[in-house]
Amino acid sequence: MNRERHILGISGGRDSAALAVYMRQNHPAIDMEYFFTDTGKELPEVYDFLNRLEGFLGKPIDRLNPDRDFDFWLAEYGNFLPSAKTRWCTRQLKLRPLNQWLKDDLENGVDVHSYVAIRADEPNRSGYKSPHTNMKVHFPLREAGIDKAGVIDLLKDTDIGEPEYYRWRSRSGCTFCFFQQKIEWVRLMQEHPEAFAEARAYEKTAEEHGSPFTWSDSESLDELAQPERIAAIKADYEKRRARALKALRPNPLSGRSEPTLDEIYGADESNSCVICHK
């Protein structure tokens, strides 16, 4: 009988955490290995959340650190910032460490069962699938019919709650995530000014090396950080929020009174990293 491994990637967001909770509660006999691929550019709130989750799971979450850090790969890619079109950060800092972690076992015939946090209300997402035939991918949340509200309930019921950064940001816990909205860049500047300053420095270096990409569409962080621009971004956010509030259907069961950032900006939640998605 082939040896088996069961792995579950923790992104630092709500969906993968809820999946870990679900598996522990419903499939306690599975000897699950939890892992987190650490880009080295994570918000501090992510590490706080991982610690809380470890306490509930009663098992460590393996931190998979890339053999080369963000700065190395930035130089390798000619100081071109990662973007939605060139997601080298996902390839090199998320998928590469995972593949290295599993490589020997997969080549030696071990069956690896990977549990992926795709919800029932995400019919268009497929997640990361290894080309290796020994890797089997499972979607327990989707199969159990658990949607976003169900995910939030799972975390609420276990007192783990959500990552603290959801207070001011959606999407991933990656500090420089290029999928974040402009209002989130403004909030990063307010919540973690040192991280925003680091992002600006990377952007300046990229510009000096001829990169066409900025972190945020169509403007640099220098431009975005101007007081009048910040005021305009905040005003636009409030206008969109008011519109989304009107469209929000009252649901006494969920108790939700605020639209999400995705709802406010009409963003497609499936348009995100295949591995660091919430």
Tab-separated table of C-alpha atoms in Angstrom:
chain	number	residue	atom	x	y	z
A	1	MET	CA	0.000	0.000	0.000
A	2	ASN	CA	1.369	3.397	-0.968
A	3	ARG	CA	2.244	5.834	1.747
A	4	GLU	CA	-0.080	8.823	1.904
A	5	ARG	CA	0.218	12.422	2.998
A	6	HIS	CA	-2.640	14.827	3.635
A	7	ILE	CA	-1.763	18.509	3.308
A	8	LEU	CA	-3.740	21.721	3.747
A	9	GLY	CA	-2.313	25.091	2.799
A	10	ILE	CA	-3.064	27.977	5.149
A	11	SER	CA	-3.004	31.320	3.352
A	12	GLY	CA	-3.414	33.587	6.367
A	13	GLY	CA	-6.961	34.436	5.257
A	14	ARG	CA	-10.405	33.232	6.247
A	15	ASP	CA	-11.245	30.482	3.737
A	16	SER	CA	-8.242	28.224	4.296
A	17	ALA	CA	-8.541	28.729	8.066
A	18	ALA	CA	-12.201	27.722	7.915
A	19	LEU	CA	-11.271	24.649	5.882
A	20	ALA	CA	-8.748	23.643	8.545
A	21	VAL	CA	-11.450	24.044	11.196
A	22	TYR	CA	-13.938	22.070	9.104
A	23	MET	CA	-11.491	19.199	8.539
A	24	ARG	CA	-10.538	19.016	12.198
A	25	GLN	CA	-14.187	18.942	13.249
A	26	ASN	CA	-15.465	16.551	10.572
A	27	HIS	CA	-12.458	14.395	9.701
A	28	PRO	CA	-10.361	14.208	12.874
A	29	ALA	CA	-8.916	10.818	11.893
A	30	ILE	CA	-6.986	12.343	8.977
A	31	ASP	CA	-3.389	13.084	9.981
A	32	MET	CA	-3.352	16.499	8.366
A	33	GLU	CA	-0.183	18.489	7.717
A	34	TYR	CA	-0.780	22.237	7.684
A	35	PHE	CA	1.592	24.546	5.856
A	36	PHE	CA	2.018	28.241	5.157
A	37	THR	CA	4.242	29.498	2.341
A	38	ASP	CA	5.880	32.607	3.761
A	39	THR	CA	6.836	35.222	1.180
A	40	GLY	CA	8.708	37.217	3.814
A	41	LYS	CA	6.443	40.132	2.874
A	42	GLU	CA	3.415	39.326	4.984
A	43	LEU	CA	1.396	41.663	7.174
A	44	PRO	CA	2.094	41.203	10.895
A	45	GLU	CA	-1.590	40.435	11.391
A	46	VAL	CA	-1.074	37.226	9.377
A	47	TYR	CA	1.376	35.795	11.908
A	48	ASP	CA	-0.954	36.676	14.798
A	49	PHE	CA	-3.766	34.827	13.026
A	50	LEU	CA	-1.590	31.772	12.351
A	51	ASN	CA	-0.742	31.588	16.032
A	52	ARG	CA	-4.444	31.695	16.981
A	53	LEU	CA	-5.261	28.999	14.455
A	54	GLU	CA	-2.458	26.754	15.663
A	55	GLY	CA	-3.917	26.969	19.150
A	56	PHE	CA	-7.257	25.656	17.901
A	57	LEU	CA	-5.802	22.963	15.647
A	58	GLY	CA	-3.440	21.711	18.328
A	59	LYS	CA	-0.796	21.182	15.654
A	60	PRO	CA	1.941	23.370	14.205
A	61	ILE	CA	1.553	25.040	10.836
A	62	ASP	CA	4.771	24.384	8.926
A	63	ARG	CA	6.290	27.605	7.608
A	64	LEU	CA	7.689	26.926	4.143
A	65	ASN	CA	10.294	29.576	3.524
A	66	PRO	CA	11.461	30.053	-0.059
A	67	ASP	CA	15.112	29.284	-0.750
A	68	ARG	CA	15.367	32.703	-2.406
A	69	ASP	CA	13.635	35.770	-0.990
A	70	PHE	CA	11.565	38.520	-2.613
A	71	ASP	CA	14.588	40.719	-3.239
A	72	PHE	CA	16.448	37.909	-5.032
A	73	TRP	CA	13.578	37.229	-7.409
A	74	LEU	CA	12.924	40.921	-7.969
A	75	ALA	CA	16.516	41.243	-9.200
A	76	GLU	CA	16.145	38.067	-11.294
A	77	TYR	CA	13.128	39.583	-13.022
A	78	GLY	CA	15.015	42.764	-13.829
A	79	ASN	CA	13.401	44.681	-10.959
A	80	PHE	CA	10.029	44.382	-12.682
A	81	LEU	CA	7.355	44.359	-10.009
A	82	PRO	CA	5.010	41.388	-9.981
A	83	SER	CA	1.641	42.171	-11.488
A	84	ALA	CA	-1.588	40.459	-12.522
A	85	LYS	CA	0.072	39.701	-15.878
A	86	THR	CA	3.377	38.477	-14.483
A	87	ARG	CA	2.733	36.769	-11.157
A	88	TRP	CA	6.301	35.741	-10.478
A	89	CYS	CA	5.685	36.213	-6.749
A	90	THR	CA	3.128	33.381	-6.783
A	91	ARG	CA	5.355	31.114	-8.867
A	92	GLN	CA	8.586	31.678	-6.979
A	93	LEU	CA	7.499	32.469	-3.431
A	94	LYS	CA	4.385	30.315	-3.098
A	95	LEU	CA	4.365	27.429	-5.576
A	96	ARG	CA	8.122	26.781	-5.722
A	97	PRO	CA	8.511	26.144	-1.946
A	98	LEU	CA	5.438	23.896	-2.021
A	99	ASN	CA	6.784	21.867	-4.933
A	100	GLN	CA	10.172	21.527	-3.232
A	101	TRP	CA	8.471	20.400	-0.010
A	102	LEU	CA	6.620	17.604	-1.849
A	103	LYS	CA	9.120	16.756	-4.588
A	104	ASP	CA	10.875	13.769	-3.009
A	105	ASP	CA	7.691	12.095	-1.816
A	106	LEU	CA	5.883	12.567	-5.125
A	107	GLU	CA	8.832	11.123	-7.031
A	108	ASN	CA	8.949	8.175	-4.626
A	109	GLY	CA	5.329	7.255	-5.223
A	110	VAL	CA	3.724	8.801	-2.164
A	111	ASP	CA	0.084	9.752	-2.702
A	112	VAL	CA	-0.401	13.361	-1.643
A	113	HIS	CA	-3.930	14.526	-0.880
A	114	SER	CA	-4.177	18.304	-1.066
A	115	TYR	CA	-7.210	19.993	0.506
A	116	VAL	CA	-8.010	23.324	-1.160
A	117	ALA	CA	-10.229	26.077	0.252
A	118	ILE	CA	-12.590	26.774	-2.614
A	119	ARG	CA	-16.125	27.496	-1.457
A	120	ALA	CA	-19.485	26.352	-2.801
A	121	ASP	CA	-20.166	29.880	-4.080
A	122	GLU	CA	-17.027	29.931	-6.221
A	123	PRO	CA	-18.058	27.741	-9.179
A	124	ASN	CA	-15.511	29.277	-11.538
A	125	ARG	CA	-12.404	28.714	-9.420
A	126	SER	CA	-10.256	25.637	-9.851
A	127	GLY	CA	-7.246	26.390	-7.642
A	128	TYR	CA	-3.729	25.084	-8.057
A	129	LYS	CA	-3.433	21.578	-9.462
A	130	SER	CA	-0.110	19.813	-9.591
A	131	PRO	CA	0.644	18.055	-12.886
A	132	HIS	CA	1.938	15.103	-10.841
A	133	THR	CA	-0.430	12.128	-10.972
A	134	ASN	CA	0.257	11.238	-7.332
A	135	MET	CA	-1.288	14.501	-6.176
A	136	LYS	CA	-5.017	14.360	-5.528
A	137	VAL	CA	-6.873	17.622	-4.979
A	138	HIS	CA	-9.974	17.812	-2.783
A	139	PHE	CA	-12.466	20.650	-2.269
A	140	PRO	CA	-14.269	19.857	1.009
A	141	LEU	CA	-15.929	23.275	1.437
A	142	ARG	CA	-17.434	23.156	-2.038
A	143	GLU	CA	-18.553	19.550	-1.586
A	144	ALA	CA	-20.169	20.398	1.767
A	145	GLY	CA	-22.017	23.375	0.257
A	146	ILE	CA	-20.214	25.883	2.478
A	147	ASP	CA	-20.265	29.431	1.099
A	148	LYS	CA	-18.725	32.660	2.349
A	149	ALA	CA	-21.320	33.095	5.110
A	150	GLY	CA	-20.664	29.517	6.200
A	151	VAL	CA	-16.931	30.182	6.337
A	152	ILE	CA	-17.435	33.225	8.550
A	153	ASP	CA	-19.765	31.228	10.816
A	154	LEU	CA	-17.197	28.434	11.176
A	155	LEU	CA	-14.541	30.881	12.377
A	156	LYS	CA	-16.984	32.746	14.608
A	157	ASP	CA	-18.264	29.575	16.260
A	158	THR	CA	-14.733	28.496	17.204
A	159	ASP	CA	-13.735	31.941	18.548
A	160	ILE	CA	-10.844	32.075	16.099
A	161	GLY	CA	-12.501	34.951	14.298
A	162	GLU	CA	-11.080	36.529	11.187
A	163	PRO	CA	-7.607	37.932	10.539
A	164	GLU	CA	-7.320	41.407	12.014
A	165	TYR	CA	-6.353	42.908	8.666
A	166	TYR	CA	-9.903	42.315	7.377
A	167	ARG	CA	-10.774	45.389	9.451
A	168	TRP	CA	-9.144	47.547	6.780
A	169	ARG	CA	-8.373	45.257	3.872
A	170	SER	CA	-9.682	42.307	1.895
A	171	ARG	CA	-7.691	39.928	-0.311
A	172	SER	CA	-4.469	38.325	0.821
A	173	GLY	CA	-2.128	39.116	3.684
A	174	CYS	CA	0.745	39.761	1.269
A	175	THR	CA	1.835	43.308	2.042
A	176	PHE	CA	2.318	44.357	-1.579
A	177	CYS	CA	-0.525	42.378	-3.149
A	178	PHE	CA	-1.198	44.063	-6.488
A	179	PHE	CA	-4.838	42.952	-6.367
A	180	GLN	CA	-5.601	45.370	-3.541
A	181	GLN	CA	-7.833	48.332	-4.230
A	182	LYS	CA	-6.573	51.903	-4.082
A	183	ILE	CA	-8.427	52.478	-0.809
A	184	GLU	CA	-6.442	49.543	0.600
A	185	TRP	CA	-3.146	51.141	-0.426
A	186	VAL	CA	-4.297	54.290	1.397
A	187	ARG	CA	-5.136	52.189	4.438
A	188	LEU	CA	-1.793	50.362	4.247
A	189	MET	CA	-0.147	53.771	4.425
A	190	GLN	CA	-2.162	54.547	7.556
A	191	GLU	CA	-1.897	51.133	9.257
A	192	HIS	CA	1.674	50.216	8.336
A	193	PRO	CA	3.493	53.337	7.084
A	194	GLU	CA	6.848	51.544	7.121
A	195	ALA	CA	5.483	48.855	4.769
A	196	PHE	CA	4.011	51.508	2.468
A	197	ALA	CA	7.378	53.275	2.411
A	198	GLU	CA	9.046	49.971	1.475
A	199	ALA	CA	6.545	49.485	-1.366
A	200	ARG	CA	7.307	52.993	-2.656
A	201	ALA	CA	11.026	52.249	-2.580
A	202	TYR	CA	10.538	49.054	-4.599
A	203	GLU	CA	8.431	50.968	-7.102
A	204	LYS	CA	11.091	53.654	-7.544
A	205	THR	CA	13.758	51.009	-8.139
A	206	ALA	CA	11.496	49.290	-10.678
A	207	GLU	CA	10.906	52.578	-12.475
A	208	GLU	CA	14.656	53.248	-12.631
A	209	HIS	CA	15.104	49.858	-14.312
A	210	GLY	CA	12.439	50.536	-16.920
A	211	SER	CA	9.566	48.534	-15.452
A	212	PRO	CA	6.184	49.549	-16.914
A	213	PHE	CA	4.367	48.272	-13.830
A	214	THR	CA	3.358	50.163	-10.708
A	215	TRP	CA	1.804	48.451	-7.706
A	216	SER	CA	-1.554	50.100	-8.394
A	217	ASP	CA	-3.093	50.528	-11.844
A	218	SER	CA	-2.287	53.700	-13.776
A	219	GLU	CA	-0.517	55.597	-10.997
A	220	SER	CA	2.505	55.362	-8.761
A	221	LEU	CA	2.334	55.216	-4.987
A	222	ASP	CA	3.964	58.663	-4.946
A	223	GLU	CA	0.971	59.980	-6.883
A	224	LEU	CA	-1.497	57.989	-4.810
A	225	ALA	CA	-0.024	59.341	-1.558
A	226	GLN	CA	-0.710	62.989	-2.417
A	227	PRO	CA	-3.281	64.521	-0.024
A	228	GLU	CA	-5.707	65.518	-2.767
A	229	ARG	CA	-5.493	62.048	-4.313
A	230	ILE	CA	-6.104	60.380	-0.950
A	231	ALA	CA	-9.169	62.579	-0.446
A	232	ALA	CA	-10.468	61.630	-3.901
A	233	ILE	CA	-9.924	57.899	-3.274
A	234	LYS	CA	-11.735	58.123	0.074
A	235	ALA	CA	-14.624	60.073	-1.476
A	236	ASP	CA	-14.935	57.520	-4.269
A	237	TYR	CA	-14.937	54.717	-1.711
A	238	GLU	CA	-17.733	56.335	0.326
A	239	LYS	CA	-19.796	56.893	-2.816
A	240	ARG	CA	-19.397	53.268	-3.877
A	241	ARG	CA	-20.086	52.032	-0.334
A	242	ALA	CA	-23.360	53.996	-0.134
A	243	ARG	CA	-24.436	52.474	-3.444
A	244	ALA	CA	-23.501	48.956	-2.302
A	245	LEU	CA	-25.352	49.449	0.988
A	246	LYS	CA	-28.555	50.174	-0.896
A	247	ALA	CA	-28.117	46.971	-2.869
A	248	LEU	CA	-27.392	44.861	0.199
A	249	ARG	CA	-30.329	42.597	0.917
A	250	PRO	CA	-31.261	42.448	4.624
A	251	ASN	CA	-30.566	39.008	6.062
A	252	PRO	CA	-31.292	38.669	9.793
A	253	LEU	CA	-29.616	35.258	9.828
A	254	SER	CA	-26.226	36.583	8.757
A	255	GLY	CA	-26.384	39.800	10.743
A	256	ARG	CA	-24.224	41.384	8.043
A	257	SER	CA	-24.814	45.113	7.687
A	258	GLU	CA	-21.792	46.139	5.625
A	259	PRO	CA	-20.950	45.255	2.028
A	260	THR	CA	-17.549	43.718	1.425
A	261	LEU	CA	-14.838	45.530	-0.484
A	262	ASP	CA	-15.394	43.145	-3.388
A	263	GLU	CA	-19.069	44.140	-3.428
A	264	ILE	CA	-18.220	47.817	-3.119
A	265	TYR	CA	-15.823	47.716	-6.076
A	266	GLY	CA	-17.601	45.015	-8.055
A	267	ALA	CA	-14.399	42.984	-7.976
A	268	ASP	CA	-14.278	39.377	-9.064
A	269	GLU	CA	-13.108	37.459	-6.017
A	270	SER	CA	-11.894	34.612	-8.205
A	271	ASN	CA	-9.340	36.944	-9.753
A	272	SER	CA	-6.671	36.317	-7.152
A	273	CYS	CA	-3.730	34.119	-6.345
A	274	VAL	CA	-4.384	30.408	-6.811
A	275	ILE	CA	-2.677	29.614	-3.550
A	276	CYS	CA	-2.876	32.692	-1.337
A	277	HIS	CA	-6.566	33.279	-1.942
A	278	LYS	CA	-8.515	33.841	1.241
